[in-house]
Amino acid sequence: MEKIKVAVVGTGFIGPAHIEALRRNPNIEVAALCEVNEELAKAKAAQLGIEKAMVFEDMLKDSSIKAVHICTPNFLHYAQSKAVLEAGKHVVCEKPLATKIDEAEELVALAKKTGLVNAVHFNLRYYPMVRQMKTMRESGELGDIYTIMGSYLQDWLFLQTDYNWRLEPDKSGDSRAIADIGSHLLDLTEYVTGLKVTEVMADFSTVHKTRLKPLKAIETYSGKMLKESDYEEVPINTEDHATVMLRFDNGNKGSVTVSQVNAGRKNRLNIEIAGSKSNFEWCSEKPNELWIGKRETANQHLMKDPSLFTPEAAKLIGFPGGHNEGFPDTSKQMFKEVYAAIGEGKQPDNPSYPTFEDGYRELLICERIIESHKKQAWVKI
């Protein structure tokens, strides 16, 4: 089997996560690592066991590299994805696809023109139970959807001394909590339910009006603490917390809450979908379990087991029932589908994985949510 050679750009929290997941698929070789300069690239490549250490521009010229994963800060996604497509390489981009709507539109058009495989890393779709909910809804087990309630709660920015580049709008964009984790929740909501959000009403709050920015670099989720003299106080202009009311194209309604300042909530996405036949509740911190609510019979508790799942969902399961799977497995399963397309050399007509068009969709919803907060009014998508 000839392996597909891949380059990964960026080595923060998510870059190594991509590398680990790629290596778990047998037809893929992580052949190159790119960073902002050659010295850092060499250090990270040696640490991660990758043969080639390169800067981005040199990687684009390497004809052996067939696909590129963009795992850099948000403000680089547009320019780097565009350059990769123009170099004739397939691309997997972290979300958000861009920080501006017109940039995302351009990338969608360019990807379509080239015919190259393009994907956005909405990996939370790839929990087996998420696809199970989707296929159960498609078969009518949920019934007509009455309402949807979702939340995504974290605590990694709970303290005033917690700091990351995502707090800086010039690097992350005008929204933080909604763009960073709310985009996953909203993408998952539309994916599972098959509904489209048509209007939003949003309210943001910034708990820490100023934060203490470290004068030396700290990696995301590192938990490292510095001395008082190692910080400078800076103003914060993006949201720590947001609540959004939603209207859907079936005429019914829902709401989502996202927060990065909820103590004890490490990475908790929860969604509850109320239908005319059943109620589904799923939590990412208990990803192998689904609660199914009933009115006239006993409630049900479904555990992940390929023998009990629909064929579409069972494809995402790598181990037998009782053997738990989690966050690292979502990227592995997503990349399996993406690289099946790369093996064919072009974007399928109806991809099973999230594409640049899905990235544009979430950026559009995010922009309308920001507009709604500023206007304190309902805004159409």
Tab-separated table of C-alpha atoms in Angstrom:
chain	number	residue	atom	x	y	z
A	1	MET	CA	0.000	0.000	0.000
A	2	GLU	CA	1.428	3.381	-1.021
A	3	LYS	CA	0.931	5.779	1.855
A	4	ILE	CA	-0.456	9.287	1.376
A	5	LYS	CA	2.135	11.793	2.588
A	6	VAL	CA	0.797	14.571	4.783
A	7	ALA	CA	2.157	17.812	6.263
A	8	VAL	CA	0.812	19.277	9.505
A	9	VAL	CA	1.106	23.029	10.027
A	10	GLY	CA	1.137	24.200	13.653
A	11	THR	CA	2.111	22.429	16.865
A	12	GLY	CA	-0.073	23.884	19.610
A	13	PHE	CA	-2.712	21.744	21.338
A	14	ILE	CA	-4.534	20.557	18.230
A	15	GLY	CA	-1.619	19.922	15.831
A	16	PRO	CA	-0.241	16.936	17.795
A	17	ALA	CA	-3.841	15.663	18.170
A	18	HIS	CA	-4.120	15.592	14.361
A	19	ILE	CA	-0.745	13.832	14.100
A	20	GLU	CA	-1.701	11.120	16.574
A	21	ALA	CA	-5.021	10.489	14.795
A	22	LEU	CA	-3.420	10.435	11.342
A	23	ARG	CA	-0.892	7.848	12.487
A	24	ARG	CA	-3.699	5.526	13.546
A	25	ASN	CA	-4.845	5.228	9.931
A	26	PRO	CA	-2.607	2.773	8.051
A	27	ASN	CA	-2.642	4.477	4.641
A	28	ILE	CA	-1.300	7.819	5.918
A	29	GLU	CA	2.245	8.998	6.632
A	30	VAL	CA	2.868	12.251	8.521
A	31	ALA	CA	5.910	13.204	6.462
A	32	ALA	CA	6.460	16.872	7.344
A	33	LEU	CA	5.890	19.374	10.103
A	34	CYS	CA	5.708	23.133	9.557
A	35	GLU	CA	6.259	25.941	12.038
A	36	VAL	CA	6.910	29.681	11.930
A	37	ASN	CA	10.665	29.178	11.582
A	38	GLU	CA	12.998	26.322	10.761
A	39	GLU	CA	14.497	26.137	14.251
A	40	LEU	CA	11.123	25.602	15.939
A	41	ALA	CA	10.044	23.203	13.183
A	42	LYS	CA	13.145	21.060	13.748
A	43	ALA	CA	12.651	21.002	17.508
A	44	LYS	CA	8.994	20.002	17.244
A	45	ALA	CA	9.642	17.472	14.461
A	46	ALA	CA	12.289	15.762	16.590
A	47	GLN	CA	9.932	15.736	19.578
A	48	LEU	CA	7.086	14.235	17.531
A	49	GLY	CA	9.188	11.841	15.453
A	50	ILE	CA	8.572	13.447	12.056
A	51	GLU	CA	11.219	13.219	9.341
A	52	LYS	CA	10.925	16.599	7.621
A	53	ALA	CA	10.913	19.967	9.409
A	54	MET	CA	9.910	22.846	7.130
A	55	VAL	CA	8.564	26.350	6.910
A	56	PHE	CA	5.193	26.694	5.201
A	57	GLU	CA	6.441	28.126	1.898
A	58	ASP	CA	8.950	25.305	1.366
A	59	MET	CA	6.306	22.692	2.160
A	60	LEU	CA	4.074	24.039	-0.613
A	61	LYS	CA	6.848	23.306	-3.140
A	62	ASP	CA	7.296	19.699	-1.989
A	63	SER	CA	5.549	17.572	-4.618
A	64	SER	CA	5.590	14.483	-2.379
A	65	ILE	CA	3.146	16.126	0.052
A	66	LYS	CA	-0.410	15.369	-1.104
A	67	ALA	CA	-2.448	16.759	1.801
A	68	VAL	CA	-2.002	19.459	4.436
A	69	HIS	CA	-3.582	19.944	7.858
A	70	ILE	CA	-3.909	23.596	8.958
A	71	CYS	CA	-3.641	23.646	12.779
A	72	THR	CA	-2.512	27.249	13.264
A	73	PRO	CA	-4.227	30.204	15.010
A	74	ASN	CA	-7.483	31.320	13.389
A	75	PHE	CA	-6.189	34.388	11.551
A	76	LEU	CA	-3.871	32.191	9.434
A	77	HIS	CA	-6.503	29.694	8.269
A	78	TYR	CA	-7.696	31.629	5.215
A	79	ALA	CA	-4.311	32.496	3.725
A	80	GLN	CA	-2.804	29.078	4.403
A	81	SER	CA	-5.804	27.099	3.119
A	82	LYS	CA	-5.861	29.232	-0.018
A	83	ALA	CA	-2.151	28.678	-0.609
A	84	VAL	CA	-2.492	24.918	-0.124
A	85	LEU	CA	-5.334	24.679	-2.654
A	86	GLU	CA	-3.442	26.832	-5.153
A	87	ALA	CA	-0.465	24.484	-4.719
A	88	GLY	CA	-2.710	21.590	-5.795
A	89	LYS	CA	-2.841	19.860	-2.422
A	90	HIS	CA	-5.838	18.558	-0.468
A	91	VAL	CA	-6.554	20.400	2.780
A	92	VAL	CA	-8.028	19.758	6.222
A	93	CYS	CA	-8.485	23.023	8.124
A	94	GLU	CA	-9.197	23.571	11.782
A	95	LYS	CA	-12.276	25.614	12.552
A	96	PRO	CA	-13.073	28.406	11.989
A	97	LEU	CA	-12.401	28.208	8.266
A	98	ALA	CA	-11.629	31.953	8.286
A	99	THR	CA	-12.261	35.003	10.447
A	100	LYS	CA	-14.292	36.854	7.785
A	101	ILE	CA	-17.306	35.766	5.747
A	102	ASP	CA	-15.911	36.939	2.400
A	103	GLU	CA	-12.717	34.955	2.994
A	104	ALA	CA	-14.718	31.803	3.721
A	105	GLU	CA	-16.809	32.370	0.579
A	106	GLU	CA	-13.611	32.672	-1.465
A	107	LEU	CA	-12.242	29.423	-0.046
A	108	VAL	CA	-15.482	27.562	-0.801
A	109	ALA	CA	-15.380	28.805	-4.399
A	110	LEU	CA	-11.687	27.983	-4.817
A	111	ALA	CA	-12.119	24.503	-3.381
A	112	LYS	CA	-15.009	23.840	-5.752
A	113	LYS	CA	-12.997	25.127	-8.715
A	114	THR	CA	-9.999	22.919	-7.952
A	115	GLY	CA	-12.013	19.822	-7.099
A	116	LEU	CA	-9.524	19.032	-4.340
A	117	VAL	CA	-10.618	17.366	-1.117
A	118	ASN	CA	-11.462	19.995	1.505
A	119	ALA	CA	-12.601	19.438	5.082
A	120	VAL	CA	-13.095	21.397	8.293
A	121	HIS	CA	-12.299	19.640	11.556
A	122	PHE	CA	-15.760	19.443	13.142
A	123	ASN	CA	-14.614	16.183	14.692
A	124	LEU	CA	-17.335	16.029	17.362
A	125	ARG	CA	-19.665	14.693	14.672
A	126	TYR	CA	-17.574	11.536	14.819
A	127	TYR	CA	-18.497	10.293	18.243
A	128	PRO	CA	-20.345	7.084	17.313
A	129	MET	CA	-23.295	8.085	19.502
A	130	VAL	CA	-23.681	11.368	17.612
A	131	ARG	CA	-24.090	9.537	14.322
A	132	GLN	CA	-26.358	7.041	16.067
A	133	MET	CA	-28.639	9.912	17.159
A	134	LYS	CA	-28.633	11.257	13.603
A	135	THR	CA	-29.591	7.916	12.048
A	136	MET	CA	-32.215	7.229	14.737
A	137	ARG	CA	-33.748	10.634	13.977
A	138	GLU	CA	-33.682	9.861	10.246
A	139	SER	CA	-35.536	6.580	10.838
A	140	GLY	CA	-38.272	8.393	12.779
A	141	GLU	CA	-37.423	7.283	16.326
A	142	LEU	CA	-37.300	10.864	17.592
A	143	GLY	CA	-40.457	12.037	15.831
A	144	ASP	CA	-41.135	15.692	15.096
A	145	ILE	CA	-38.601	17.876	16.880
A	146	TYR	CA	-40.203	20.180	19.437
A	147	THR	CA	-37.189	21.936	20.940
A	148	ILE	CA	-33.411	21.709	21.364
A	149	MET	CA	-31.343	22.713	24.388
A	150	GLY	CA	-27.572	22.664	24.243
A	151	SER	CA	-24.585	23.784	26.262
A	152	TYR	CA	-20.825	23.682	25.943
A	153	LEU	CA	-19.032	24.446	29.201
A	154	GLN	CA	-15.315	24.685	29.993
A	155	ASP	CA	-13.186	26.162	32.789
A	156	TRP	CA	-9.794	26.631	31.132
A	157	LEU	CA	-10.245	30.439	31.168
A	158	PHE	CA	-11.791	30.523	34.658
A	159	LEU	CA	-8.969	32.478	36.340
A	160	GLN	CA	-7.890	36.011	35.533
A	161	THR	CA	-4.392	34.606	35.001
A	162	ASP	CA	-5.620	32.131	32.356
A	163	TYR	CA	-4.441	33.389	28.987
A	164	ASN	CA	-4.216	32.227	25.378
A	165	TRP	CA	-4.005	33.753	21.885
A	166	ARG	CA	-7.746	33.047	21.505
A	167	LEU	CA	-8.341	36.047	23.810
A	168	GLU	CA	-6.901	38.400	21.157
A	169	PRO	CA	-9.400	39.373	18.402
A	170	ASP	CA	-6.644	40.058	15.841
A	171	LYS	CA	-5.675	36.383	16.091
A	172	SER	CA	-8.993	34.639	16.849
A	173	GLY	CA	-11.684	36.961	15.416
A	174	ASP	CA	-14.423	39.062	17.015
A	175	SER	CA	-15.980	36.146	18.922
A	176	ARG	CA	-14.284	33.706	21.270
A	177	ALA	CA	-16.569	31.334	23.202
A	178	ILE	CA	-19.135	31.124	20.395
A	179	ALA	CA	-16.540	30.824	17.615
A	180	ASP	CA	-14.311	28.416	19.515
A	181	ILE	CA	-16.731	25.948	21.125
A	182	GLY	CA	-20.173	27.254	20.148
A	183	SER	CA	-19.380	26.455	16.520
A	184	HIS	CA	-18.956	22.771	17.430
A	185	LEU	CA	-22.277	22.761	19.309
A	186	LEU	CA	-24.197	24.509	16.528
A	187	ASP	CA	-22.677	22.295	13.833
A	188	LEU	CA	-23.573	19.189	15.817
A	189	THR	CA	-27.110	20.495	16.404
A	190	GLU	CA	-27.841	20.975	12.707
A	191	TYR	CA	-26.050	17.719	11.800
A	192	VAL	CA	-28.035	15.536	14.209
A	193	THR	CA	-31.450	17.163	13.798
A	194	GLY	CA	-31.370	17.928	10.081
A	195	LEU	CA	-32.828	21.352	10.933
A	196	LYS	CA	-31.378	24.730	9.960
A	197	VAL	CA	-31.110	27.709	12.283
A	198	THR	CA	-33.009	30.596	10.672
A	199	GLU	CA	-32.824	33.325	13.365
A	200	VAL	CA	-30.742	34.025	16.468
A	201	MET	CA	-31.037	36.220	19.567
A	202	ALA	CA	-27.781	36.452	21.530
A	203	ASP	CA	-26.441	37.936	24.741
A	204	PHE	CA	-22.751	37.877	25.681
A	205	SER	CA	-20.901	38.569	28.913
A	206	THR	CA	-17.231	39.080	29.652
A	207	VAL	CA	-16.524	38.010	33.224
A	208	HIS	CA	-12.902	39.136	33.274
A	209	LYS	CA	-12.821	42.653	31.798
A	210	THR	CA	-9.041	42.485	32.072
A	211	ARG	CA	-6.714	39.510	32.243
A	212	LEU	CA	-3.102	39.022	33.243
A	213	LYS	CA	-1.182	38.174	30.090
A	214	PRO	CA	2.007	36.156	30.627
A	215	LEU	CA	5.176	37.757	29.323
A	216	LYS	CA	6.431	34.305	28.260
A	217	ALA	CA	4.655	31.697	26.145
A	218	ILE	CA	2.408	29.073	27.780
A	219	GLU	CA	0.871	26.226	25.777
A	220	THR	CA	-2.905	25.734	25.746
A	221	TYR	CA	-4.185	23.509	28.580
A	222	SER	CA	-0.678	23.371	30.109
A	223	GLY	CA	-1.857	24.524	33.546
A	224	LYS	CA	1.476	26.240	34.157
A	225	MET	CA	1.568	29.114	36.665
A	226	LEU	CA	3.970	32.057	36.662
A	227	LYS	CA	5.055	34.654	39.203
A	228	GLU	CA	3.173	37.958	39.519
A	229	SER	CA	6.013	39.828	37.825
A	230	ASP	CA	5.646	37.603	34.777
A	231	TYR	CA	2.257	39.116	33.803
A	232	GLU	CA	0.893	42.338	32.318
A	233	GLU	CA	-2.753	43.425	32.636
A	234	VAL	CA	-4.615	43.693	29.314
A	235	PRO	CA	-8.256	44.519	28.427
A	236	ILE	CA	-10.516	41.726	27.142
A	237	ASN	CA	-13.070	42.431	24.405
A	238	THR	CA	-14.422	38.948	23.623
A	239	GLU	CA	-17.047	36.910	25.452
A	240	ASP	CA	-16.393	34.450	28.273
A	241	HIS	CA	-20.052	33.362	28.230
A	242	ALA	CA	-22.919	33.529	25.732
A	243	THR	CA	-26.552	32.503	25.601
A	244	VAL	CA	-28.312	32.271	22.242
A	245	MET	CA	-31.992	31.651	21.520
A	246	LEU	CA	-32.600	29.875	18.226
A	247	ARG	CA	-35.414	29.591	15.705
A	248	PHE	CA	-35.384	26.651	13.298
A	249	ASP	CA	-36.785	26.054	9.844
A	250	ASN	CA	-39.442	23.673	11.199
A	251	GLY	CA	-40.975	26.605	13.130
A	252	ASN	CA	-39.799	25.433	16.551
A	253	LYS	CA	-37.195	26.866	18.881
A	254	GLY	CA	-34.213	26.138	21.079
A	255	SER	CA	-31.314	27.642	22.958
A	256	VAL	CA	-27.597	27.147	23.521
A	257	THR	CA	-25.270	28.358	26.260
A	258	VAL	CA	-21.502	28.360	26.004
A	259	SER	CA	-19.011	29.277	28.699
A	260	GLN	CA	-15.264	29.066	29.252
A	261	VAL	CA	-15.502	30.106	32.918
A	262	ASN	CA	-17.540	27.288	34.543
A	263	ALA	CA	-15.367	25.806	37.300
A	264	GLY	CA	-15.036	22.040	37.107
A	265	ARG	CA	-16.412	21.736	33.580
A	266	LYS	CA	-13.373	20.671	31.605
A	267	ASN	CA	-14.894	20.106	28.185
A	268	ARG	CA	-18.605	19.356	28.515
A	269	LEU	CA	-20.870	19.518	25.469
A	270	ASN	CA	-24.445	18.516	26.310
A	271	ILE	CA	-27.393	18.378	23.938
A	272	GLU	CA	-31.024	17.484	24.610
A	273	ILE	CA	-33.426	17.085	21.697
A	274	ALA	CA	-37.124	16.816	22.530
A	275	GLY	CA	-39.252	15.084	19.908
A	276	SER	CA	-42.832	13.880	19.618
A	277	LYS	CA	-41.809	10.235	20.173
A	278	SER	CA	-38.659	10.428	22.294
A	279	ASN	CA	-36.172	12.709	23.987
A	280	PHE	CA	-32.445	12.274	23.315
A	281	GLU	CA	-29.778	13.514	25.725
A	282	TRP	CA	-26.051	13.104	25.073
A	283	CYS	CA	-22.975	14.479	26.858
A	284	SER	CA	-19.427	14.519	25.463
A	285	GLU	CA	-17.973	13.711	28.899
A	286	LYS	CA	-19.954	10.432	28.816
A	287	PRO	CA	-19.645	9.862	25.064
A	288	ASN	CA	-20.512	6.161	25.038
A	289	GLU	CA	-23.972	6.677	26.597
A	290	LEU	CA	-27.290	7.996	25.256
A	291	TRP	CA	-30.332	8.695	27.430
A	292	ILE	CA	-33.618	8.160	25.602
A	293	GLY	CA	-36.620	9.650	27.365
A	294	LYS	CA	-40.136	8.221	27.041
A	295	ARG	CA	-43.547	9.336	28.341
A	296	GLU	CA	-45.648	6.156	28.340
A	297	THR	CA	-42.949	3.507	28.719
A	298	ALA	CA	-39.714	3.192	30.667
A	299	ASN	CA	-36.804	5.437	29.737
A	300	GLN	CA	-33.881	3.802	27.944
A	301	HIS	CA	-30.113	3.974	28.414
A	302	LEU	CA	-28.197	2.998	25.260
A	303	MET	CA	-24.500	2.092	25.609
A	304	LYS	CA	-22.088	2.132	22.675
A	305	ASP	CA	-22.042	-1.306	21.060
A	306	PRO	CA	-21.575	-1.897	17.322
A	307	SER	CA	-24.022	-4.827	17.437
A	308	LEU	CA	-26.769	-2.448	18.653
A	309	PHE	CA	-26.003	0.511	16.390
A	310	THR	CA	-27.178	1.377	12.904
A	311	PRO	CA	-24.693	0.374	10.172
A	312	GLU	CA	-23.797	4.044	9.540
A	313	ALA	CA	-22.906	4.607	13.203
A	314	ALA	CA	-21.206	1.231	13.663
A	315	LYS	CA	-18.652	2.266	11.009
A	316	LEU	CA	-17.257	4.780	13.521
A	317	ILE	CA	-16.634	2.169	16.219
A	318	GLY	CA	-13.203	0.614	16.490
A	319	PHE	CA	-13.690	-1.627	19.526
A	320	PRO	CA	-16.394	-3.979	20.873
A	321	GLY	CA	-19.097	-2.905	23.297
A	322	GLY	CA	-17.798	-2.166	26.780
A	323	HIS	CA	-14.496	-0.809	25.417
A	324	ASN	CA	-14.824	2.946	25.696
A	325	GLU	CA	-13.855	5.321	22.893
A	326	GLY	CA	-13.458	9.078	23.177
A	327	PHE	CA	-12.085	12.361	21.835
A	328	PRO	CA	-8.925	11.019	20.109
A	329	ASP	CA	-11.036	8.494	18.208
A	330	THR	CA	-13.236	11.190	16.642
A	331	SER	CA	-10.379	12.596	14.557
A	332	LYS	CA	-9.196	9.118	13.600
A	333	GLN	CA	-12.672	8.271	12.274
A	334	MET	CA	-13.080	11.591	10.478
A	335	PHE	CA	-9.677	11.285	8.792
A	336	LYS	CA	-10.551	7.751	7.695
A	337	GLU	CA	-13.425	9.184	5.640
A	338	VAL	CA	-11.454	12.204	4.407
A	339	TYR	CA	-8.511	10.099	3.238
A	340	ALA	CA	-10.763	7.656	1.441
A	341	ALA	CA	-11.685	10.652	-0.725
A	342	ILE	CA	-8.057	11.777	-1.019
A	343	GLY	CA	-7.203	8.273	-2.193
A	344	GLU	CA	-9.679	8.826	-5.033
A	345	GLY	CA	-8.063	12.189	-5.763
A	346	LYS	CA	-11.081	14.485	-5.590
A	347	GLN	CA	-13.931	15.793	-3.464
A	348	PRO	CA	-16.999	13.482	-3.627
A	349	ASP	CA	-20.342	14.885	-4.780
A	350	ASN	CA	-21.891	14.268	-1.343
A	351	PRO	CA	-19.094	14.033	1.229
A	352	SER	CA	-19.814	12.278	4.515
A	353	TYR	CA	-17.359	14.575	6.307
A	354	PRO	CA	-17.687	18.317	7.094
A	355	THR	CA	-16.432	20.461	4.220
A	356	PHE	CA	-15.468	24.078	3.580
A	357	GLU	CA	-19.166	24.702	2.934
A	358	ASP	CA	-19.916	23.547	6.485
A	359	GLY	CA	-17.132	25.816	7.722
A	360	TYR	CA	-18.722	28.734	5.889
A	361	ARG	CA	-22.133	27.861	7.370
A	362	GLU	CA	-20.845	27.975	10.956
A	363	LEU	CA	-18.965	31.207	10.328
A	364	LEU	CA	-22.178	32.746	8.949
A	365	ILE	CA	-24.161	31.694	12.030
A	366	CYS	CA	-21.396	33.050	14.276
A	367	GLU	CA	-21.401	36.402	12.472
A	368	ARG	CA	-25.182	36.703	12.878
A	369	ILE	CA	-24.868	35.833	16.580
A	370	ILE	CA	-22.308	38.621	17.053
A	371	GLU	CA	-24.615	41.019	15.173
A	372	SER	CA	-27.556	39.989	17.363
A	373	HIS	CA	-25.605	40.633	20.551
A	374	LYS	CA	-24.573	44.083	19.341
A	375	LYS	CA	-28.138	44.980	18.297
A	376	GLN	CA	-29.796	43.114	21.191
A	377	ALA	CA	-32.356	41.914	18.658
A	378	TRP	CA	-33.360	38.865	16.601
A	379	VAL	CA	-31.237	38.525	13.443
A	380	LYS	CA	-31.997	36.306	10.442
A	381	ILE	CA	-29.351	33.902	9.182
